[in-house]
Short mmCIF file of C-alpha atoms and ligand atoms in Angstrom, two decimals:
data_model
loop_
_atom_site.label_atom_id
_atom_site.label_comp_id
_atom_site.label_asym_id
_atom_site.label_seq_id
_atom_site.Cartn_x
_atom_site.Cartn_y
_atom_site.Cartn_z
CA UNK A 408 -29.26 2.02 -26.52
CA UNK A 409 -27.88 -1.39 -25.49
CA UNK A 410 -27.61 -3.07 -21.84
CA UNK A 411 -24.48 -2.25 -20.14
CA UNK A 412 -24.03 -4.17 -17.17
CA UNK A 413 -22.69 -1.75 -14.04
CA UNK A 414 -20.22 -3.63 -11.93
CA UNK A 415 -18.87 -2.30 -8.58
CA UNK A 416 -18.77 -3.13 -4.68
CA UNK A 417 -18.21 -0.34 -2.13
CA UNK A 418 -15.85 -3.08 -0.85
CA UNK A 419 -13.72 -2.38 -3.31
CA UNK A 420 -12.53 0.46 -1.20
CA UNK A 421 -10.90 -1.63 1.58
CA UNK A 422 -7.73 -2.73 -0.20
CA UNK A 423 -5.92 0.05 0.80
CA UNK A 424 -2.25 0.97 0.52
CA UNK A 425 -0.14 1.11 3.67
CA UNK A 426 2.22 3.76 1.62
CA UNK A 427 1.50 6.57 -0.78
CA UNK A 428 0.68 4.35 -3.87
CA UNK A 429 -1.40 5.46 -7.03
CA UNK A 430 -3.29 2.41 -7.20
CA UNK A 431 -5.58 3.93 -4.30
CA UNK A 432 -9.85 3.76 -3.53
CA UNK A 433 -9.83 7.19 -4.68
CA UNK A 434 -10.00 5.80 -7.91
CA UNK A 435 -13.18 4.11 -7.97
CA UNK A 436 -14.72 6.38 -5.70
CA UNK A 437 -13.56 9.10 -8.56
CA UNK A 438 -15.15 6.91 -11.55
CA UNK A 439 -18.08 6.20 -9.46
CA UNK A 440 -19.12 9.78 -8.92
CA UNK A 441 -17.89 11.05 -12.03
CA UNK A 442 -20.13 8.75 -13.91
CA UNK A 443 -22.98 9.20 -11.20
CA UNK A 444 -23.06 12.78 -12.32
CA UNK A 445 -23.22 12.59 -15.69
CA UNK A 446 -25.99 10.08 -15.41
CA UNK A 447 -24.69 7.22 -15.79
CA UNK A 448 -24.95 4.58 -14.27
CA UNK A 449 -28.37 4.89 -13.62
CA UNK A 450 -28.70 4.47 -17.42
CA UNK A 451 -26.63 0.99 -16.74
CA UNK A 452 -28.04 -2.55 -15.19
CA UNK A 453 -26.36 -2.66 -11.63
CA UNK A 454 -24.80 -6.04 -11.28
CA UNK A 455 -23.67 -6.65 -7.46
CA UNK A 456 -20.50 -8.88 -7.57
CA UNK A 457 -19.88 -12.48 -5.69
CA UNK A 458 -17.56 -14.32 -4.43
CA UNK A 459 -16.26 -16.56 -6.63
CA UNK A 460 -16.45 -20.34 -6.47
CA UNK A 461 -13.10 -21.94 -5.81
CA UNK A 462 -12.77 -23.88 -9.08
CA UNK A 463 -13.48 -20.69 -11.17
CA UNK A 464 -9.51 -19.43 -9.51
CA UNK A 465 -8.25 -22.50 -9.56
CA UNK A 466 -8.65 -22.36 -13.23
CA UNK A 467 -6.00 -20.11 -13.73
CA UNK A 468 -4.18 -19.52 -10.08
CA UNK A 469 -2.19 -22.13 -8.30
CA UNK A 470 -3.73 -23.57 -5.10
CA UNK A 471 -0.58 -23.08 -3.19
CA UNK A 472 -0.47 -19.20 -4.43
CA UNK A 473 -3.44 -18.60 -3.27
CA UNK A 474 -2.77 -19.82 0.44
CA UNK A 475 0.35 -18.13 0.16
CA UNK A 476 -1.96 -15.20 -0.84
CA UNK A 477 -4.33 -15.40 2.20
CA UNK A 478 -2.03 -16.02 4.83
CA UNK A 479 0.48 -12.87 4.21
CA UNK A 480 -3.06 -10.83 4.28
CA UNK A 481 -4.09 -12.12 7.61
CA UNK A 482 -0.63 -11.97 8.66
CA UNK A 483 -0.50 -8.36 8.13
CA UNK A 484 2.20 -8.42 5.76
CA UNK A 485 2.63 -5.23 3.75
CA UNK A 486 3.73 -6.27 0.49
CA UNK A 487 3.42 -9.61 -1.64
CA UNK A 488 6.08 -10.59 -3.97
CA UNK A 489 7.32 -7.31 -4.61
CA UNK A 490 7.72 -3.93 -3.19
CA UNK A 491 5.24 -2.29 -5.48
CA UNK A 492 2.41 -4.78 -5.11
CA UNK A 493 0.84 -3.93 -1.66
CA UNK A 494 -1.55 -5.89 0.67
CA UNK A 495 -3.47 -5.21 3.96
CA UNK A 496 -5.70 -7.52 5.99
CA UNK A 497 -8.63 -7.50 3.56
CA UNK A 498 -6.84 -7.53 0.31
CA UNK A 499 -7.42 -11.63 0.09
CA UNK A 500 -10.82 -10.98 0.08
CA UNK A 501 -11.31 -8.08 -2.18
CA UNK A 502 -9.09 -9.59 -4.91
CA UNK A 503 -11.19 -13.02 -4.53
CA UNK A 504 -14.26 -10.02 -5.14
CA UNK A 505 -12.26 -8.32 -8.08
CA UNK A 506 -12.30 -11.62 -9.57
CA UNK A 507 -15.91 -12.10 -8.75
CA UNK A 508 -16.53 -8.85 -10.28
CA UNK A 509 -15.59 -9.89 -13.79
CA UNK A 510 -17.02 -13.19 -13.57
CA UNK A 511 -20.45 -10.68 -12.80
CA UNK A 512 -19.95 -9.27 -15.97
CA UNK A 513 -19.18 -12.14 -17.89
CA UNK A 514 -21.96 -14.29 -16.70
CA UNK A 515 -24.55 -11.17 -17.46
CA UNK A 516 -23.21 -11.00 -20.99
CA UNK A 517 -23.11 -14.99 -21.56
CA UNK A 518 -26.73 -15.21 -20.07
CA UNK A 519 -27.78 -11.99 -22.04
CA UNK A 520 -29.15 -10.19 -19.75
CA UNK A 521 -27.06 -7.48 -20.68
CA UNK A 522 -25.17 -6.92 -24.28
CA UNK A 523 -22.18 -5.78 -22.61
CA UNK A 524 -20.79 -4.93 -19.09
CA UNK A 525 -18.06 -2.60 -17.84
CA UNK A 526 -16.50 -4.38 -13.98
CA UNK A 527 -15.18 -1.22 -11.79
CA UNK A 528 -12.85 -3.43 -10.24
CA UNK A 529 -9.70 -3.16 -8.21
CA UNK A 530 -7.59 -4.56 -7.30
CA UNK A 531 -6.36 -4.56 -11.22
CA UNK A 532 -5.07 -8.16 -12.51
CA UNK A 533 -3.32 -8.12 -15.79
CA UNK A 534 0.03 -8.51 -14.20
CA UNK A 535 -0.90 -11.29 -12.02
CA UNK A 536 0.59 -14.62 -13.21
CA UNK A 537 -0.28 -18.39 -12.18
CA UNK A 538 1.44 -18.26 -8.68
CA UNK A 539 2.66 -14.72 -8.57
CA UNK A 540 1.37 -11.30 -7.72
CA UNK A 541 3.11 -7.94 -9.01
CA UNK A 542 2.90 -4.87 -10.39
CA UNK A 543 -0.62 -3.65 -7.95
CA UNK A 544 -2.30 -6.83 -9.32
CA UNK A 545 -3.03 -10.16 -6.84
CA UNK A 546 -5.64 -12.10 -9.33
CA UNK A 547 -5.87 -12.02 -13.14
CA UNK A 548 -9.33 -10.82 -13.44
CA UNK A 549 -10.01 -10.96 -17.16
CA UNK A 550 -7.71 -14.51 -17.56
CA UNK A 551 -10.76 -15.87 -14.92
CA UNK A 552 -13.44 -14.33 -16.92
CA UNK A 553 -11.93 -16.34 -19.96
CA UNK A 554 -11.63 -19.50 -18.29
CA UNK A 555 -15.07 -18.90 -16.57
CA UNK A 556 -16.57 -18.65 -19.63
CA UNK A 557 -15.13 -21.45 -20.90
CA UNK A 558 -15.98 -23.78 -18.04
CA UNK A 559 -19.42 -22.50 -17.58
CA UNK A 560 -20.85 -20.87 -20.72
CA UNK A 561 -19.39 -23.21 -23.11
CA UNK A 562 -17.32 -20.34 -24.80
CA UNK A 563 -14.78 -21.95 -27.27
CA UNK A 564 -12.31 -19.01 -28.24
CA UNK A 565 -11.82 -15.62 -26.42
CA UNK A 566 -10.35 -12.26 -27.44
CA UNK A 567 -8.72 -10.74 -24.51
CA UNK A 568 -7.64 -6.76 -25.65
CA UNK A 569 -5.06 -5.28 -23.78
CA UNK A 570 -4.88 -1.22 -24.09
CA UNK A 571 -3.75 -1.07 -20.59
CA UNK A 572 -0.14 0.63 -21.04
CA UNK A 573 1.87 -1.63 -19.44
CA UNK A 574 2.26 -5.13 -21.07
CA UNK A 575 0.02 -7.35 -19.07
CA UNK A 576 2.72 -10.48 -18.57
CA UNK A 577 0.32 -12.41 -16.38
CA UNK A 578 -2.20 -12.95 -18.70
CA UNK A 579 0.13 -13.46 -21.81
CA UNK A 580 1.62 -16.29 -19.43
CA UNK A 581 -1.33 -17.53 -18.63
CA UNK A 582 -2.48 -18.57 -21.84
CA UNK A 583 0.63 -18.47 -23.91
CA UNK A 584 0.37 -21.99 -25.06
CA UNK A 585 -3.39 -21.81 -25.29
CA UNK A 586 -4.65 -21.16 -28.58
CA UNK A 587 -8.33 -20.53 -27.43
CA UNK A 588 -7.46 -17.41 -25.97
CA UNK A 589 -6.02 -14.70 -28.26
CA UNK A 590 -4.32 -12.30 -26.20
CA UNK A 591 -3.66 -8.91 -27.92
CA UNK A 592 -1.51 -5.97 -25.96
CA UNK A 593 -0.67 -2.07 -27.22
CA UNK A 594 1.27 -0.86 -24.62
CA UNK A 595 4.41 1.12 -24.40
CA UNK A 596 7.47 -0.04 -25.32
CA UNK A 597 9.33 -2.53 -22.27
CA UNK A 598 12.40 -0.99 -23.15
CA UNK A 599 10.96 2.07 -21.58
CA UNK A 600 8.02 0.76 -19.18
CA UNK A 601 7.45 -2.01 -16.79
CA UNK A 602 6.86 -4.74 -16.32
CA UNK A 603 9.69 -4.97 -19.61
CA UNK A 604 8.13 -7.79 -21.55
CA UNK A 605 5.78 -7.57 -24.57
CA UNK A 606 8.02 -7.54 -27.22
CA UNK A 607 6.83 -8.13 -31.15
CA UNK A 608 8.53 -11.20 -30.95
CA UNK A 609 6.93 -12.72 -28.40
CA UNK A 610 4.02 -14.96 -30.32
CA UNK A 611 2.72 -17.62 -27.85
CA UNK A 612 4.54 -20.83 -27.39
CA UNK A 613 3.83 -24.45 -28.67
CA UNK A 614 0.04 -24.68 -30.13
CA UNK A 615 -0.45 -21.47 -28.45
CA UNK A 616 1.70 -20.13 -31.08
CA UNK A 617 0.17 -17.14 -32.97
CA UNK A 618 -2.31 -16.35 -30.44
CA UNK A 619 -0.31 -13.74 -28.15
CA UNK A 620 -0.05 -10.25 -29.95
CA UNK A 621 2.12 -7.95 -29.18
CA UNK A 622 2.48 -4.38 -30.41
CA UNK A 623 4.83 -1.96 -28.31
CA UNK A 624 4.58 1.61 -29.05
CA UNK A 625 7.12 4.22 -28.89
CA UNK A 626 7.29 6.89 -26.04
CA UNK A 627 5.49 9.89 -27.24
CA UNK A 628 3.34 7.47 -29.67
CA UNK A 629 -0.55 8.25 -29.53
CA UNK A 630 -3.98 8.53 -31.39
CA UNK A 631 -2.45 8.32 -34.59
CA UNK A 632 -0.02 5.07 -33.87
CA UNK A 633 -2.98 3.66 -31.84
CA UNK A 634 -5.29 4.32 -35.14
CA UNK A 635 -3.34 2.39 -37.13
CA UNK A 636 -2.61 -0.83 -35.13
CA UNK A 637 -6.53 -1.83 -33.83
CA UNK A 638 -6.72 -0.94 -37.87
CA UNK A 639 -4.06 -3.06 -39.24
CA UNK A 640 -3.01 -5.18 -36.81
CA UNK A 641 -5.57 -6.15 -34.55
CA UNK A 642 -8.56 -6.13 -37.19
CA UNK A 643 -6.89 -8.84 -39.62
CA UNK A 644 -6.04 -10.75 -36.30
CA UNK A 645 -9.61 -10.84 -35.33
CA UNK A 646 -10.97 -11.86 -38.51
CA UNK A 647 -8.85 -14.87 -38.42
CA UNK A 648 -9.09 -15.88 -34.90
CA UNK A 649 -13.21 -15.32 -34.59
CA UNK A 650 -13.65 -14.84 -30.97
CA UNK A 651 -16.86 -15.45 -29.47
CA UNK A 652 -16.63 -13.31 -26.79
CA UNK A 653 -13.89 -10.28 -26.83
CA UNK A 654 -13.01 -9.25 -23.26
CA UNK A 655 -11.03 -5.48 -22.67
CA UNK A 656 -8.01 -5.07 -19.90
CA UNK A 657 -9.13 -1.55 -19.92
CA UNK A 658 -6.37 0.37 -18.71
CA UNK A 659 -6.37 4.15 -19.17
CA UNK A 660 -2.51 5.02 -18.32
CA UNK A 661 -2.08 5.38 -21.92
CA UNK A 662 -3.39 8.79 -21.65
CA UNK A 663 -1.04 11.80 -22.29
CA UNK A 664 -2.00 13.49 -18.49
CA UNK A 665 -1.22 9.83 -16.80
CA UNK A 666 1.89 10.25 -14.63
CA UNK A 667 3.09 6.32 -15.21
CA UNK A 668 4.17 6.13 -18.14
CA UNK A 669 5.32 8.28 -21.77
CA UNK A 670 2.54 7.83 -24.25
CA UNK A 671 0.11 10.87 -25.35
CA UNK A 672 -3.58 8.97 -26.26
CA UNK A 673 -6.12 11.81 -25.90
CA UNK A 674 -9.63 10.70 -24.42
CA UNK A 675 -10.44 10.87 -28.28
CA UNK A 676 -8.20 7.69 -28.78
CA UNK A 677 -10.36 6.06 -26.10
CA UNK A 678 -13.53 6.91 -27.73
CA UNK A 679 -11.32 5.04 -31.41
CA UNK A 680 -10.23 1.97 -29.45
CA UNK A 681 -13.89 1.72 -27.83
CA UNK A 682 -16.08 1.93 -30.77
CA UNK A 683 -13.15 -0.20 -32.76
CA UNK A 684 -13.79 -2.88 -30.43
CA UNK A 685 -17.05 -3.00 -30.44
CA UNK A 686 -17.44 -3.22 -33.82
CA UNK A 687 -15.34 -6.27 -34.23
CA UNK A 688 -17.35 -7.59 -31.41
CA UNK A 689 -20.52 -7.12 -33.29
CA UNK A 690 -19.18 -8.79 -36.41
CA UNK A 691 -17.62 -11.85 -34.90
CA UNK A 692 -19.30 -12.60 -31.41
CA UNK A 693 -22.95 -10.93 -31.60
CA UNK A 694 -21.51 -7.99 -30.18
CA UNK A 695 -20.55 -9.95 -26.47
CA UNK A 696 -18.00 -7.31 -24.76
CA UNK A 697 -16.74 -7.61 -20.90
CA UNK A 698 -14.54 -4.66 -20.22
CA UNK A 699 -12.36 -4.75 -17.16
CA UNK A 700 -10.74 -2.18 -15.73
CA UNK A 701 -6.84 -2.30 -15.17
CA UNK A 702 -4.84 1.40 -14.89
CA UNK A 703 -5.05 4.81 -15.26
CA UNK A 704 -4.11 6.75 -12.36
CA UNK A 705 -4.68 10.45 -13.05
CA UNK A 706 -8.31 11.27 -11.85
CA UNK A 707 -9.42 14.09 -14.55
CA UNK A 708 -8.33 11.74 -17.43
CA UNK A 709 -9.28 8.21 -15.80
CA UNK A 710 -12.91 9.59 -15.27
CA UNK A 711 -13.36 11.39 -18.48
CA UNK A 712 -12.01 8.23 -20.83
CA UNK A 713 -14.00 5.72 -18.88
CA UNK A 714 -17.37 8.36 -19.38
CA UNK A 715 -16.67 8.18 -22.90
CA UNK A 716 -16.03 4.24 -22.99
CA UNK A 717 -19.11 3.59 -21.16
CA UNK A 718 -21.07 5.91 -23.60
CA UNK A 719 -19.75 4.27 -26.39
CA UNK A 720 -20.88 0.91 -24.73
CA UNK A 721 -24.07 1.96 -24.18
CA UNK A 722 -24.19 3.27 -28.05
CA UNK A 723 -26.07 6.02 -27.08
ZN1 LIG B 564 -1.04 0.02 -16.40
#
């Protein structure tokens, strides 16, 4: 069995929408009991999350963001940037703990006291960009982890995969003229889904050029399609890229019960995409995985795909 790090925060809970919204505490509370009762977590190392150091945001968020950030949250304001992307007085906060979260896991797994870690976190990040918040996300969780890793653990390249549905535009635009940071995204197509970007042609920019992957799927695409892209896609990206650390946006609204969006994954293609991953991570980075959750907003499924991910995590 390996070390799986366990990270969570009953803060988590306080972000709270003002308006029915699926992005809701119910979530976590959901994964956390789900996975309490099938014995879990006590099987996993509990890793308590911080606050993050200023510098370790500042690596991929503007300053000026961030203010703009914290002030409509003490303001009261209901909404930041866009209708969708909700706030209340504590939301500052729990994003800067979101953040702090993933940096958790990623400093357990570059330290090694743990082989790999799965962050509970919400609010979810993939959509955040450099000085913008949108679709339910405030701070790119996994680009921090990346940078953080960089900056602190002397990480060189990072593997960032995407199997959220949506196409996670923040982080692509975070790093899409960075060729250290391989992002890869599956998601559905943006002709059909938000946020409408992640298109095959869209490669990375400048020396960052080759290092953004994008592979849009089809409505009613699923196991099968999924199958063969980590296969023949992803897998020949890896080998020439050779991460040293491969973090997941793991984002479960791919699954055929989740309301958002129009693809049909079963919590078998979980289970594929999980043990896929992890066996390019032990032949290129000595196994190093930080998974970080994203979507997935229909309980039964959520809870059942992210018991099967952890399982597979903890190679039971
Ligand atoms: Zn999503």
């Amino acid at each position: 069995m390996k070390r799986v790090a366990w990270i969570y925060h009953p803060d988590y809970l306080l972000h709270t929408p003002p308006f029915e919204h699926p992005e809701s505490p119910e979530r976590l509370v959901a994964i956390n009991d789900h996975l309490g009762k099938a014995g879990l977590i006590e099987r996993m190392v509990p890793v308590t999350p911080e606050y993050p150091e200023d510098a370790d945001i500042l690596s991929v968020h503007d300053r000026e963001y961030l203010n703009r950030l914290e002030t409509a949250c003490r303001r009261g304001d209901l909404t930041l940037d866009s209708e969708d992307t909700y706030i209340n007085r504590h939301s500052y906060n729990i994003a800067l703990l979101s953040a702090g979260g993933a940096i958790a896991g990623a400093k357990a797994v570059a330290e090694g006291t743990v082989d790999r870690a799965f962050c509970a976190v919400r609010p979810p990040g993939h959509h955040a960009g450099r000085s913008v918040g949108m679709g339910f996300c405030l701070l790119n969780n996994a680009a921090i982890a990346a940078r953080y890793l960089q900056a602190r653990h002397g990480v060189g390249k990072v593997l960032i995969v995407d199997w959220d549905v949506h196409h996670g535009n923040g982080t692509q635009n975070i790093f899409l003229e960075d060729p250290t940071v391989f992002y890869f995204s599956i998601h559905e197509h943006p002709t059909f889904l938000y946020p409408g970007t992640g298109r095959r042609w869209e490669i990375g920019k400048g020396k960052g050029e080759g290092t953004t992957l994008n592979t849009p799927m089809a409505p009613g695409a699923g196991d099968a399609e999924y199958r063969t892209t980590f296969e023949q896609t992803l897998e020949p990206a890896v080998e020439r890229f050779r991460p040293e650390v491969i973090l997941v946006s793991a984002g479960f609204d791919a699954h055929r019960d989740d309301p958002l969006a129009d693809l049909q994954v079963t919590d078998e293609g979980f289970r594929f995409m999980t043990r896929h991953v992890v066996g390019l991570a032990d032949r290129f980075c000595g196994g190093k995985i930080v998974s970080i959750l994203e979507g997935g907003y229909e309980t039964s499924s959520l809870t059942s795909c992210i018991e099967i991910h952890v399982r597979e995590l903890l190679d039971e």
